[in-house]
Coordinates of C-alpha atoms in Angstrom, one line a residue:
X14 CA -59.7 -56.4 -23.2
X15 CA -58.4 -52.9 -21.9
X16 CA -54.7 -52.4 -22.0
X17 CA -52.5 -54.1 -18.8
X18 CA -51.7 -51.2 -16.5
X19 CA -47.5 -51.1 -16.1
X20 CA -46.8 -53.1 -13.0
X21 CA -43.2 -52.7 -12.2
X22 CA -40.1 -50.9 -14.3
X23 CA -37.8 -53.8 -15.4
X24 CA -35.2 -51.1 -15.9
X25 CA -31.5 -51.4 -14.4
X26 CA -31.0 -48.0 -13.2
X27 CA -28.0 -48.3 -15.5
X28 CA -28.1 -44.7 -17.2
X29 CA -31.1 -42.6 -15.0
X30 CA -29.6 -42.7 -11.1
X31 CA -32.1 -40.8 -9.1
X32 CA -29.7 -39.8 -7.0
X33 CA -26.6 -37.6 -6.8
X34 CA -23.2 -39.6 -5.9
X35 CA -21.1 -38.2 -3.7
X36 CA -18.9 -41.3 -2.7
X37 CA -15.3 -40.2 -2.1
X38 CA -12.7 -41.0 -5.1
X39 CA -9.1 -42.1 -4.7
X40 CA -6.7 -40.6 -7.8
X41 CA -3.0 -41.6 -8.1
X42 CA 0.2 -40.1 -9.4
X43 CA 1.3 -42.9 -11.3
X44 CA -1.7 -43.9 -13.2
X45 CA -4.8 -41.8 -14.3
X46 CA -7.7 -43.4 -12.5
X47 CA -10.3 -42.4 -10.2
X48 CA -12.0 -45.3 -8.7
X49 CA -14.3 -45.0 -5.7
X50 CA -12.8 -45.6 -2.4
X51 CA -15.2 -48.7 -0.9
X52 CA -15.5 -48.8 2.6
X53 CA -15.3 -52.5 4.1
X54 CA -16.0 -53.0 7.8
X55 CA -16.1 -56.7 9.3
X56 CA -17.9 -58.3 11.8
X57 CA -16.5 -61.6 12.2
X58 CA -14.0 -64.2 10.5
X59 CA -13.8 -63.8 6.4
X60 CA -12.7 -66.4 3.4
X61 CA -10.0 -65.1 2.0
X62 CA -10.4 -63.5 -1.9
X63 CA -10.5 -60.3 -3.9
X64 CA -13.7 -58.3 -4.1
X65 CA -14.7 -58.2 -8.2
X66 CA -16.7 -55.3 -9.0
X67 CA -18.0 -53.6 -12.1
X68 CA -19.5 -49.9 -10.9
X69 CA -21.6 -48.0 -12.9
X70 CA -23.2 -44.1 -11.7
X71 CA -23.6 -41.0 -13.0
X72 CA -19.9 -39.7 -13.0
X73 CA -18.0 -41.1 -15.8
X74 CA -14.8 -42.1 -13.3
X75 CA -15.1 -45.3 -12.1
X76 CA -17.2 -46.9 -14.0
X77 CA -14.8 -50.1 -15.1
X78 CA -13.7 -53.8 -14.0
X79 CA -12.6 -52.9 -10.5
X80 CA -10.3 -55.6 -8.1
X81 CA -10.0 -54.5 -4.6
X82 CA -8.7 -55.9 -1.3
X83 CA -10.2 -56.9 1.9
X84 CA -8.3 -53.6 3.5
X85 CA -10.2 -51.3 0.6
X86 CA -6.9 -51.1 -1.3
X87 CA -7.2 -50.8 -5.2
X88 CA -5.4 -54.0 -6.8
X89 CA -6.6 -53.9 -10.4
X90 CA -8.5 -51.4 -12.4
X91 CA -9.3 -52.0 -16.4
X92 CA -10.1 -49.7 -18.8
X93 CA -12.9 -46.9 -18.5
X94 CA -15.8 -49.0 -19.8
X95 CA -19.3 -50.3 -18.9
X96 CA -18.6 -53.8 -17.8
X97 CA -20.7 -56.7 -16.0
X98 CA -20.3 -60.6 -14.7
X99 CA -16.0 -59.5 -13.7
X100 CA -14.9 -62.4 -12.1
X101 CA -12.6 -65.2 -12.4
X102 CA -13.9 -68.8 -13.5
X103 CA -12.3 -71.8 -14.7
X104 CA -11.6 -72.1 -18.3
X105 CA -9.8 -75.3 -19.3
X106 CA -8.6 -75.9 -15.7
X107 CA -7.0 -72.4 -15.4
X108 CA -8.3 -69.2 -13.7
X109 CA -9.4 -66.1 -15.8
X110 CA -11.2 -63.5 -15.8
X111 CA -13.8 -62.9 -18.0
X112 CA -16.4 -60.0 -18.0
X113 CA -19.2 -58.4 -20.2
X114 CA -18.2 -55.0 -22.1
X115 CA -20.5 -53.1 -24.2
X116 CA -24.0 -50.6 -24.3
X117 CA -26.5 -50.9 -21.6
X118 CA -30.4 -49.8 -23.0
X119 CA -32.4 -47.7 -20.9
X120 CA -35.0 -51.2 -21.6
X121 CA -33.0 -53.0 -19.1
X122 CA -30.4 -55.1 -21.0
X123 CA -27.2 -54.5 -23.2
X124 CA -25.3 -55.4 -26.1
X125 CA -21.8 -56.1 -26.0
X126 CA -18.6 -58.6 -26.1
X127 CA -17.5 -61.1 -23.4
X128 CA -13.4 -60.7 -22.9
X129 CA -11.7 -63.3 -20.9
X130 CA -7.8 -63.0 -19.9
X131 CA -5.3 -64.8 -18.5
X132 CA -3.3 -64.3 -15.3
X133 CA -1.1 -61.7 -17.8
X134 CA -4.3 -59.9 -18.1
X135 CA -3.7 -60.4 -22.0
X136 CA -6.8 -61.3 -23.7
X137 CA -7.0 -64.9 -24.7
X138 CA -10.2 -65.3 -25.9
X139 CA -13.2 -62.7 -27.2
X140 CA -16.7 -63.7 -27.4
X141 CA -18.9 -62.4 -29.8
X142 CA -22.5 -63.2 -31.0
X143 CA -23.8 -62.8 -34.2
X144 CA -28.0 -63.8 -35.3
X145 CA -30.8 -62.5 -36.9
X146 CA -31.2 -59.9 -34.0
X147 CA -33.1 -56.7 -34.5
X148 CA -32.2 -53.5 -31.8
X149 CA -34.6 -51.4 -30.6
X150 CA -32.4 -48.4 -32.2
X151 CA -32.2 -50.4 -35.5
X152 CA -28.9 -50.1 -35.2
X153 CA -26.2 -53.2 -36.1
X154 CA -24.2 -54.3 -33.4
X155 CA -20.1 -56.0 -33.5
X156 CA -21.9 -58.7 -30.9
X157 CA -25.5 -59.1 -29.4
X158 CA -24.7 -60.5 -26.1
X159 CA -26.8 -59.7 -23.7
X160 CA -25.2 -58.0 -20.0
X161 CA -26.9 -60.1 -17.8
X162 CA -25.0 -63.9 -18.5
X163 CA -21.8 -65.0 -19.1
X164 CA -21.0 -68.4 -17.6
X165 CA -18.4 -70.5 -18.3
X166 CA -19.1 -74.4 -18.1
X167 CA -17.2 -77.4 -17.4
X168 CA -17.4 -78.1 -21.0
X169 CA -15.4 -75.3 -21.8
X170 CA -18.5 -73.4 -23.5
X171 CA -19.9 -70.1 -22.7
X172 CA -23.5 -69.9 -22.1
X173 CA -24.9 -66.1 -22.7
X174 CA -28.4 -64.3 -22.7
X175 CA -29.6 -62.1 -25.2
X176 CA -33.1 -59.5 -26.3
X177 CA -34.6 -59.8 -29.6
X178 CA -37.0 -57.6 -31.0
X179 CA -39.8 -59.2 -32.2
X180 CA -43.2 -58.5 -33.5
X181 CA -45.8 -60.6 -32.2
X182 CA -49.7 -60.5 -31.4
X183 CA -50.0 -58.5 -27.7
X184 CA -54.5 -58.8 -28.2
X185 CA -54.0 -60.9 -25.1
X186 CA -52.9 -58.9 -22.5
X187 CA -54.4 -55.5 -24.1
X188 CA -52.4 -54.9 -27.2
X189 CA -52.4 -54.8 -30.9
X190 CA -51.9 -57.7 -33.0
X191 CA -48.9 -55.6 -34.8
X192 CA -47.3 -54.8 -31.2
X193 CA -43.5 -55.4 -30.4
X194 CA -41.8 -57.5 -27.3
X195 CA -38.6 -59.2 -26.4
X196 CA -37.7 -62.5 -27.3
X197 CA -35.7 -63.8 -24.2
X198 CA -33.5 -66.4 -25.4
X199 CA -29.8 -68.0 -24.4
X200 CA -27.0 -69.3 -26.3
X201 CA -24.0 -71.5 -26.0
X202 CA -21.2 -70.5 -27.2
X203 CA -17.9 -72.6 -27.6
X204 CA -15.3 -70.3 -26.2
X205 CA -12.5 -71.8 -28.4
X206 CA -14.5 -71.2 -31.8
X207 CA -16.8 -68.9 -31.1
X208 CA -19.5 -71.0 -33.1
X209 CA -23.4 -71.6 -31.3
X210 CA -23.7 -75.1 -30.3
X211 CA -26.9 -74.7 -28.7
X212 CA -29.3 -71.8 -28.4
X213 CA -33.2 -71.2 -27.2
X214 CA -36.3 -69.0 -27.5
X215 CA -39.1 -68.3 -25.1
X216 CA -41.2 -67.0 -27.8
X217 CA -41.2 -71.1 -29.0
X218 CA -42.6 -72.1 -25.5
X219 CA -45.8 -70.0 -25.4
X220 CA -47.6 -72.6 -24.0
X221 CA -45.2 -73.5 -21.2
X222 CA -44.7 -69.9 -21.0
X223 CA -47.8 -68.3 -21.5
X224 CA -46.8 -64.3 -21.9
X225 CA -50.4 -63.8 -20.0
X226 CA -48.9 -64.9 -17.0
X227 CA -46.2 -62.7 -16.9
X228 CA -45.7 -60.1 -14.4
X229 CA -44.4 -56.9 -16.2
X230 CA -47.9 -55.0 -17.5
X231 CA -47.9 -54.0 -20.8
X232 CA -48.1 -50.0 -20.2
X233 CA -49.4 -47.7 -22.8
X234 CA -45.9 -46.3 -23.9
X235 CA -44.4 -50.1 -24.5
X236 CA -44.8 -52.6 -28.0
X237 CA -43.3 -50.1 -30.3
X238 CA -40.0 -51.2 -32.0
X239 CA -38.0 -48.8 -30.3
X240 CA -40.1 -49.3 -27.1
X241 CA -40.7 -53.4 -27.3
X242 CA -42.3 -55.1 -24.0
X243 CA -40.0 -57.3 -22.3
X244 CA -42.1 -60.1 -21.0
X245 CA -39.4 -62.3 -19.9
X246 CA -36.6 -60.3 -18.8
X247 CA -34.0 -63.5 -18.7
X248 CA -31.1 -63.0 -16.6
X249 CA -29.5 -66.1 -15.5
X250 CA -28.8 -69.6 -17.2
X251 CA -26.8 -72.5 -16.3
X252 CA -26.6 -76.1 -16.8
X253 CA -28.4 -78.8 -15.0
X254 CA -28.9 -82.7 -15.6
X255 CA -30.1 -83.0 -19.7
X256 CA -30.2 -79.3 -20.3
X257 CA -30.5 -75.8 -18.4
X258 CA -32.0 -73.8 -15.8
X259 CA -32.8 -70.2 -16.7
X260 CA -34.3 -67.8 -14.7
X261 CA -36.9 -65.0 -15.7
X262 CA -37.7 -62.1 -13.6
X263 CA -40.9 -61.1 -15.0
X264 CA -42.3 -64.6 -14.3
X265 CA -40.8 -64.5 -10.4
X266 CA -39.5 -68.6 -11.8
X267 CA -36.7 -70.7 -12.9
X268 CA -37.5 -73.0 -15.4
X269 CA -35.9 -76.0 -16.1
X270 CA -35.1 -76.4 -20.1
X271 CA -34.5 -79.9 -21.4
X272 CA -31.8 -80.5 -24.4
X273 CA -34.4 -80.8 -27.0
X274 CA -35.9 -77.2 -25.8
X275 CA -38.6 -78.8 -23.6
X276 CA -39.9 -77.0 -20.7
X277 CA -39.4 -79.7 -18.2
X278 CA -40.9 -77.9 -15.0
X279 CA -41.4 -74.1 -13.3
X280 CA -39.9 -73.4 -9.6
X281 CA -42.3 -70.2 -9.0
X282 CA -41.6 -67.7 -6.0
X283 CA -45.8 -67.4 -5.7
X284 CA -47.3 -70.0 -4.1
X285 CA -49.5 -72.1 -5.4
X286 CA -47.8 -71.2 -8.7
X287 CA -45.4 -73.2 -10.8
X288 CA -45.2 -77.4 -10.2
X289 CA -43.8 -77.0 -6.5
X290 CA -45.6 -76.4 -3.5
X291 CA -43.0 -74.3 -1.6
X292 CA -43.1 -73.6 2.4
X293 CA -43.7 -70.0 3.7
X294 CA -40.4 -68.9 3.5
X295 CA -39.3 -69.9 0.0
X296 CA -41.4 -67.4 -1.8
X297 CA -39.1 -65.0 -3.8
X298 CA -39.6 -62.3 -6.8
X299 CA -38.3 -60.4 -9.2
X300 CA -35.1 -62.4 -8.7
X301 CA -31.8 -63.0 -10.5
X302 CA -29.1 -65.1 -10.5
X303 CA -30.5 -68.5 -10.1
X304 CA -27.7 -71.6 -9.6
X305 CA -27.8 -75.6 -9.0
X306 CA -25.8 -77.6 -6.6
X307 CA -25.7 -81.2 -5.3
X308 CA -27.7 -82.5 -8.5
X309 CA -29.1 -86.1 -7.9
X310 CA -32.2 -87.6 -9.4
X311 CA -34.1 -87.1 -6.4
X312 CA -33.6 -83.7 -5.8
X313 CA -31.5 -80.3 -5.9
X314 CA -30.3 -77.3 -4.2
X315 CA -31.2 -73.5 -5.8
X316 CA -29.7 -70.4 -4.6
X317 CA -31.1 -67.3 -5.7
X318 CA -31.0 -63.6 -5.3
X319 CA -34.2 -62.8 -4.3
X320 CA -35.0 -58.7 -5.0
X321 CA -38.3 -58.8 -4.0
X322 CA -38.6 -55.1 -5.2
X323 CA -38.7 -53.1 -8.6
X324 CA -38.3 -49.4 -9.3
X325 CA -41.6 -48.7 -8.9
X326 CA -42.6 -50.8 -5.8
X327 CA -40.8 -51.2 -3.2
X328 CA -42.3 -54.8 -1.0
X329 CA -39.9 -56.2 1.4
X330 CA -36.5 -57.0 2.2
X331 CA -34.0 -58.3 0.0
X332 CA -32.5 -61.4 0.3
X333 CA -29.9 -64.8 -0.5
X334 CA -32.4 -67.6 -1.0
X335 CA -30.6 -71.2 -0.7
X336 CA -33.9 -74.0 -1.5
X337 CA -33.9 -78.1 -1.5
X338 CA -35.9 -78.8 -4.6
X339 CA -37.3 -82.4 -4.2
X340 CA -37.7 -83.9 -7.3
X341 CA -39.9 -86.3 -6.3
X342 CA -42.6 -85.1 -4.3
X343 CA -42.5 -81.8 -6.0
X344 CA -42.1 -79.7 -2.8
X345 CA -39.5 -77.2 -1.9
X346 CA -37.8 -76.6 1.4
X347 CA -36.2 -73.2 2.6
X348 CA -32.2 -74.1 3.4
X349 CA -31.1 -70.8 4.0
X350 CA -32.4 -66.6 4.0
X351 CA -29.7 -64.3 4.4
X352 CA -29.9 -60.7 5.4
X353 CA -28.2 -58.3 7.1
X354 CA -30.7 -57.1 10.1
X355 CA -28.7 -53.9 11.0
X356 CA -28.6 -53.0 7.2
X357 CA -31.8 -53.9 5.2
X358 CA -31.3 -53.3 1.9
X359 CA -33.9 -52.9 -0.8
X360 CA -31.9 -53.9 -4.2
X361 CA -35.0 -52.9 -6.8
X362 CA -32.4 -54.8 -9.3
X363 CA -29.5 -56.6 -10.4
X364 CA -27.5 -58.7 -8.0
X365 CA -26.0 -61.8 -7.2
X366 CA -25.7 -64.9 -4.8
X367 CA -21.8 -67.0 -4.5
X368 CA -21.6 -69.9 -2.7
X369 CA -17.7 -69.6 -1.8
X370 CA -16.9 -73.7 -1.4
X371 CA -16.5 -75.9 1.7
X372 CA -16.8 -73.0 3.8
X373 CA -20.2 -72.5 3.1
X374 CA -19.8 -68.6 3.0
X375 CA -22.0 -66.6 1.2
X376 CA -21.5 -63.2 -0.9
X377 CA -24.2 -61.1 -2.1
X378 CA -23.9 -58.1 -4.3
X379 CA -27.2 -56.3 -4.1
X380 CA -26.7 -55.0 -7.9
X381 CA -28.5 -51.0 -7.4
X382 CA -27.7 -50.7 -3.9
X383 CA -23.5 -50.8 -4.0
X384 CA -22.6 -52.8 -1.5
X385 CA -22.0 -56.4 -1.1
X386 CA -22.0 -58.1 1.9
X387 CA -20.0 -61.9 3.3
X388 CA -22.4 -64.4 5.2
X389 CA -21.1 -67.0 7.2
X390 CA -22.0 -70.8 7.1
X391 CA -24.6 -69.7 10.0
X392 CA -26.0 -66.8 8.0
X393 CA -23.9 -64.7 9.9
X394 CA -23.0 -60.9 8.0
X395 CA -19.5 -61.1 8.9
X396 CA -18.3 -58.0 5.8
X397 CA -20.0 -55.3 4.2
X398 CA -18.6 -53.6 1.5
X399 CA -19.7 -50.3 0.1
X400 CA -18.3 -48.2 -3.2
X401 CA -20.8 -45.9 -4.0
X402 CA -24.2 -43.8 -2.6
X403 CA -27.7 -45.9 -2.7
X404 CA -29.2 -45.5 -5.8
X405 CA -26.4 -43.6 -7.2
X406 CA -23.8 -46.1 -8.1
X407 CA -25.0 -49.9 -9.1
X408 CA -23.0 -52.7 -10.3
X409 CA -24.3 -55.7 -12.0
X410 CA -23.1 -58.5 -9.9
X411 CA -20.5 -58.4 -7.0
X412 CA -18.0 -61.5 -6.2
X413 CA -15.2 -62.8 -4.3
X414 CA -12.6 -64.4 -5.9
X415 CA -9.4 -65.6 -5.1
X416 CA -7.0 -64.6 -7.7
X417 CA -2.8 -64.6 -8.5
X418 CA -1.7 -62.4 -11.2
X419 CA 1.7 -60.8 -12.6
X420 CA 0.5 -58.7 -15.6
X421 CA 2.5 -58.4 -18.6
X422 CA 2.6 -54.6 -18.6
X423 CA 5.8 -52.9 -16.2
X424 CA 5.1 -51.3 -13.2
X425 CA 4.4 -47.7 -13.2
X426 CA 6.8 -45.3 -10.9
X427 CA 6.2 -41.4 -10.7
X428 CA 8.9 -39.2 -9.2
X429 CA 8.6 -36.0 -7.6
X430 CA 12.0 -33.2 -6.9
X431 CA 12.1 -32.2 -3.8
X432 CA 15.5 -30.6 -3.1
X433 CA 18.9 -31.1 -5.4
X434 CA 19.6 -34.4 -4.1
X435 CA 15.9 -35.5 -2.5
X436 CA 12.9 -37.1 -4.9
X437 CA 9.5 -38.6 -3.2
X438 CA 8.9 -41.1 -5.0
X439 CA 5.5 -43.0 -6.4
X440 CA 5.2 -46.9 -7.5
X441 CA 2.4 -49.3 -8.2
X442 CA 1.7 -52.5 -10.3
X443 CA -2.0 -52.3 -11.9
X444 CA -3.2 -55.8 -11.3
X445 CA -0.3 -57.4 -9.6
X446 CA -1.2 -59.5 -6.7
X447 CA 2.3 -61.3 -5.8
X448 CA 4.8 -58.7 -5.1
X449 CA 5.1 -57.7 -1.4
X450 CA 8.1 -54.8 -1.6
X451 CA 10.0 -52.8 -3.8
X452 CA 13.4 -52.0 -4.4
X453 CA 14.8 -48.8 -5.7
X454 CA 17.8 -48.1 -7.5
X455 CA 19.5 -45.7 -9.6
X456 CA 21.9 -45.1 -12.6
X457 CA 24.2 -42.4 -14.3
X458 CA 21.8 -42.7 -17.5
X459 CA 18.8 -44.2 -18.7
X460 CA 20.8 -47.0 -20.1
X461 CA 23.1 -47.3 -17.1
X462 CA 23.9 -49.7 -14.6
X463 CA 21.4 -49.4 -12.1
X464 CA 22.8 -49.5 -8.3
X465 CA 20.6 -50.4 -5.8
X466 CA 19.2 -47.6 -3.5
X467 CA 16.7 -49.1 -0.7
X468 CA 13.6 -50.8 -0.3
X469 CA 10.6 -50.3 0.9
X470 CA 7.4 -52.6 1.8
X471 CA 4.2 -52.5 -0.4
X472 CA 1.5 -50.3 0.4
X473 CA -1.5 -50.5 -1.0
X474 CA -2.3 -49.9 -4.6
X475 CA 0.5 -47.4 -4.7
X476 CA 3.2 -46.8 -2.5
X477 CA 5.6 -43.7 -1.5
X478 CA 8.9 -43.4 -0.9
X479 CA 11.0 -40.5 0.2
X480 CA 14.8 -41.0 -0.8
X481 CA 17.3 -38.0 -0.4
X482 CA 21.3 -37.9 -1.0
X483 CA 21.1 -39.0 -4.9
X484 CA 24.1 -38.5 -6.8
X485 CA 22.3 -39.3 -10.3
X486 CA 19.0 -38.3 -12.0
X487 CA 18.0 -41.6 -13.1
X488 CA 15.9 -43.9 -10.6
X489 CA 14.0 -47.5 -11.6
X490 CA 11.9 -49.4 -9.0
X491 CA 11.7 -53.0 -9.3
X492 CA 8.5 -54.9 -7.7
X493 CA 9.7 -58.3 -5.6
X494 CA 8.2 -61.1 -3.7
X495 CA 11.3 -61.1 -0.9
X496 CA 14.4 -61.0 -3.0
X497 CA 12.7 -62.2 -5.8
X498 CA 11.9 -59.7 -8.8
X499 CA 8.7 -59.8 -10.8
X500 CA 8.7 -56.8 -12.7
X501 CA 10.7 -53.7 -13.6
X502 CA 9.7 -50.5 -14.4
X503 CA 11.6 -48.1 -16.7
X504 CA 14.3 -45.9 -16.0
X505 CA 13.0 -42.6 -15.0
X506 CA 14.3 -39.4 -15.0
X507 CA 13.5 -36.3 -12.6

C-alpha cells in the first residue's frame, strides 16, 4: 500500500507563529510585567466574571496566566511561563484556580505540571504524573501531563491527557512494521494523593478505534521516535454516566469510554459515520473541547468547539456546537451554532466552549486566533475580546470566571520625586479583586507611626496619585474595601 499523503498539521502553532505580533503592551511602574492590552468591545448585556487567559506568541512578554476585567484592566498576572486550562473550578466545594505549566512540542502537545491555588494564590495542591512514558526527545520529564486536559471532578479527582511514544506496526496505512505513533491515553488522578486511580489507552481499543480510520495521514517525515504519528490527538475528557467521554481530533468523534475501558459508542462529526445519524447542521471536525450536560438514560446534551479547520486547510467557519444526543434512537439533534457573523473566525486549533449557568451564555475562546467572544442565550455575540494579532498570539483555552481573591503577597507602591515636598505616586495589588480605594499615609521613619495622608479610588490594575506638601520621606499605601483594610504595603522611602 503506498504511504498516506499528510492530510492536515495537528500542530498548535505553539512555537512557529506565521505571523509577526504587533499587539500593543501595557508595562507598569510598580511590577515588571508586560501583558498585552486586550481590546473588549460589547454589543449587548454581559454575565458578569473575569476573563482567564493563558497567551502564548512569539515575544517572550506575556506569555503567562493572565486575569483581566470586562473594562480591559489587568487584575492578575502569574509568573512568566507557558501555561494552559487557567481557570477557576471547584475543588472540595471551594474555588481555585488551577492551570497547566510546562514544555509545549512542536508535535502538538506538552509535558508539564497542573498547579492549583487557593483564593491566597498559594499553591495548595501540585499535580504530577509519573508512567512508563517515552518523549520524543528521550528526555525524562518531573511530570508527563499532557497540555490539553485538566479537569477537576465532583469526586475531587483530576482527570488529565497525556502522548506516549510507542512503536507499533503502521503497514496499514503505508508504513513500516517498526514505525512510531502516539499512544493517546487519560488518567485520573486524585488531587489529594496524587496516586492514578484510573487511566486508559487508545492503542488497547484498535478495534473500536481502528488507526485506519483516522484522519491525520501518515506523511513521509512522521513514525520516527523523535517524529512519532499522532493518530489520535486526544484533547478533552470528562466524565459521563459509568465512565468518560473523550474527544479525539483526528477521528472528528467523541467516544464514550465505559469503566471497564469499553468503547461504548462514537458521536462522529461526518455523517453517516459513527453510531448516530446526525442532521445537517451537527456535522463538526477537527474539534476540541467536548462536555456533557443534562445526563439521563434517554439522552444527553454535547457542546463542542467545533474548528473545522487545520493549518494546512482552511474549510469553513468556526463554531460553538451545543447537540441533543438521543440515546435511544441513536440520532442527534443540533441545539445551538454560534458564530459571530460580522467576525468569522477560522481557529485552525485549540479552543474552547463554557456554558456560563442559568443564563445560558456562552464563551468561546478560538485557541490560535486570540480572541474570545460572549454569546447570549439567543446566540447573540454580545463581547469580543482580543489580546493579540491573528496567528500571532494563541492561547489554549479562554474562560469566564467569576472569582474573589486577596492574595497573600503586600501590595506593591512605586513613588516618584517630583519637587521637595511633591511625590506621584504608583499602587497596585497583583491579583486582588476586593479592594475598591486606597489610602495613603506617611511617617517620620520606616518604622514610624504612619499618619494618614488621602485617598484615592481604584483604578485599574494600577493606580496614580499625585500628593504634594509632605513633611516626611516615608509614604505606605494601604488597599481598602470602604474603610476596611485588606492589605498593606511597606513603608517606602523617596
Amino acid at each position: 500500500m503506498a504511504r498516506r499523503f499528510f492530510a492536515a498539521c495537528s500542530a498548535l502553532l505553539l512555537t512557529t507563529q506565521v505571523a509577526a505580533d504587533n499587539f500593543p503592551f501595557t508595562g507598569y511602574r510598580t511590577a515588571n510585567y508586560l501583558p498585552p492590552q486586550i481590546k473588549i468591545t460589547k454589543s449587548g448585556k454581559t454575565d458578569p466574571g473575569y476573563l482567564f487567559i493563558g497567551p502564548r506568541g512569539n515575544q517572550a512578554h506575556g506569555t503567562a496566566a493572565l486575569i483581566y476585567d470586562e473594562d480591559g484592566n489587568l487584575v492578575y498576572e502569574g509568573p512568566e511561563e507557558v501555561t494552559a486550562n487557567f481557570r477557576v473550578q471547584k475543588l472540595f466545594n471551594e474555588d481555585v484556580i488551577t492551570f497547566w505549566a510546562g514544555n509545549m512540542m512542536d508535535l502538538g502537545f506538552g509535558y508539564g505540571t497542573v498547579h492549583i491555588l487557593d483564593n491566597t494564590y498559594r499553591e495548595i495542591y501540585t499535580v504530577t504524573l509519573q508512567d512508563n512514558f517515552v518523549s520524543p526527545d528521550g528526555l525524562p520529564r518531573d511530570s508527563y501531563i499532557d497540555l490539553h486536559e485538566s479537569h477537576v471532578t465532583d469526586r475531587n479527582t483530576l482527570l488529565v491527557t497525556a502522548y506516549n511514544v510507542t512503536q507499533h506496526d503502521l503497514t496499514s496505512i503505508g508504513g513500516k512494521p517498526d514505525d512510531y505513533m502516539l499512544d493517546g491515553m487519560f488518567f485520573e488522578i486524585d488531587i489529594a494523593t496524587n496516586e492514578i486511580v484510573y487511566q486508559w489507552s487508545a492503542l488497547d481499543h484498535l478495534a473500536d478505534i481502528p488507526i485506519e480510520v483516522s484522519k491525520q495521514g501518515l506523511g513521509e517525515e512522521y513514525g520516527t521516535p523523535d517524529m512519532p504519528w499522532d493518530a489520535y490527538h486526544i484533547n478533552s475528557v470528562e466524565l459521563m454516566n459509568d465512565g468518560y467521554i473523550i474527544s479525539l481530533r483526528h477521528y472528528w468523534s467523541g467516544f464514550y469510554v465505559h469503566n471497564n475501558g469499553t468503547v461504548m459508542w462514537r458521536l462522529s462529526g461526518e455523517p453517516n459515520v459513527g453510531d448516530f445519524e446526525i442532521d445537517d447542521n451537527a456535522a463538526f471536525s477537527w474539534q476540541h473541547d467536548i462536555r456533557v450536560y443534562d445526563q439521563t438514560e434517554q439522552g444527553l446534551v454535547v457542546s463542542l468547539f467545533n474548528n473545522a479547520n487545520t493549518p494546512t486547510d482552511t474549510v469553513d467557519a468556526t463554531t460553538g456546537l451545543s447537540l441533543n444526543v438521543d440515546l435511544v434512537n441513536r440520532k442527534v439533534s443540533t441545539l445551538r451554532t454560534l458564530k459571530d457573523s460580522q467576525d468569522v473566525i477560522h481557529s485552525v486549533s485549540q479552543g474552547s466552549y463554557q456554558l456560563l449557568g442559568e443564563s445560558s451564555h456562552v464563551v468561546l475562546g478560538y485557541g490560535s486566533i486570540a480572541r474570545v467572544k460572549e454569546f447570549d442565550a439567543n446566540n447573540n455575540e454580545v463581547m469580543t475580546a482580543q489580546f493579540g494579532d491573528d496567528n500571532a498570539v494563541a492561547s489554549y483555552r479562554g474562560f469566564k470566571c467569576q472569582w474573589k481573591a486577596t492574595p497573600f503577597w503586600a501590595p506593591a507602591v512605586a513613588i516618584i520625586r517630583t519637587a521637595s515636598d511633591s511625590a506621584t505616586m504608583f499602587m497596585s495589588w497583583n491579583g486582588a479583586t476586593e479592594y475598591d480605594n486606597w489610602a495613603v499615609y506617611s511617617a517620620s521613619s520606616a518604622d514610624g507611626e504612619p499618619t494618614f495622608v488621602t485617598s484615592v479610588k481604584r483604578d485599574g490594575f494600577e493606580t496614580k496619585l499625585h500628593v504634594t506638601g509632605m513633611r516626611t520621606n516615608w509614604l505606605q499605601v494601604v488597599a481598602r474595601k470602604g474603610n476596611i483594610p485588606l492589605g498593606t504595603s511597606v513603608m517606602a522611602y523617596y
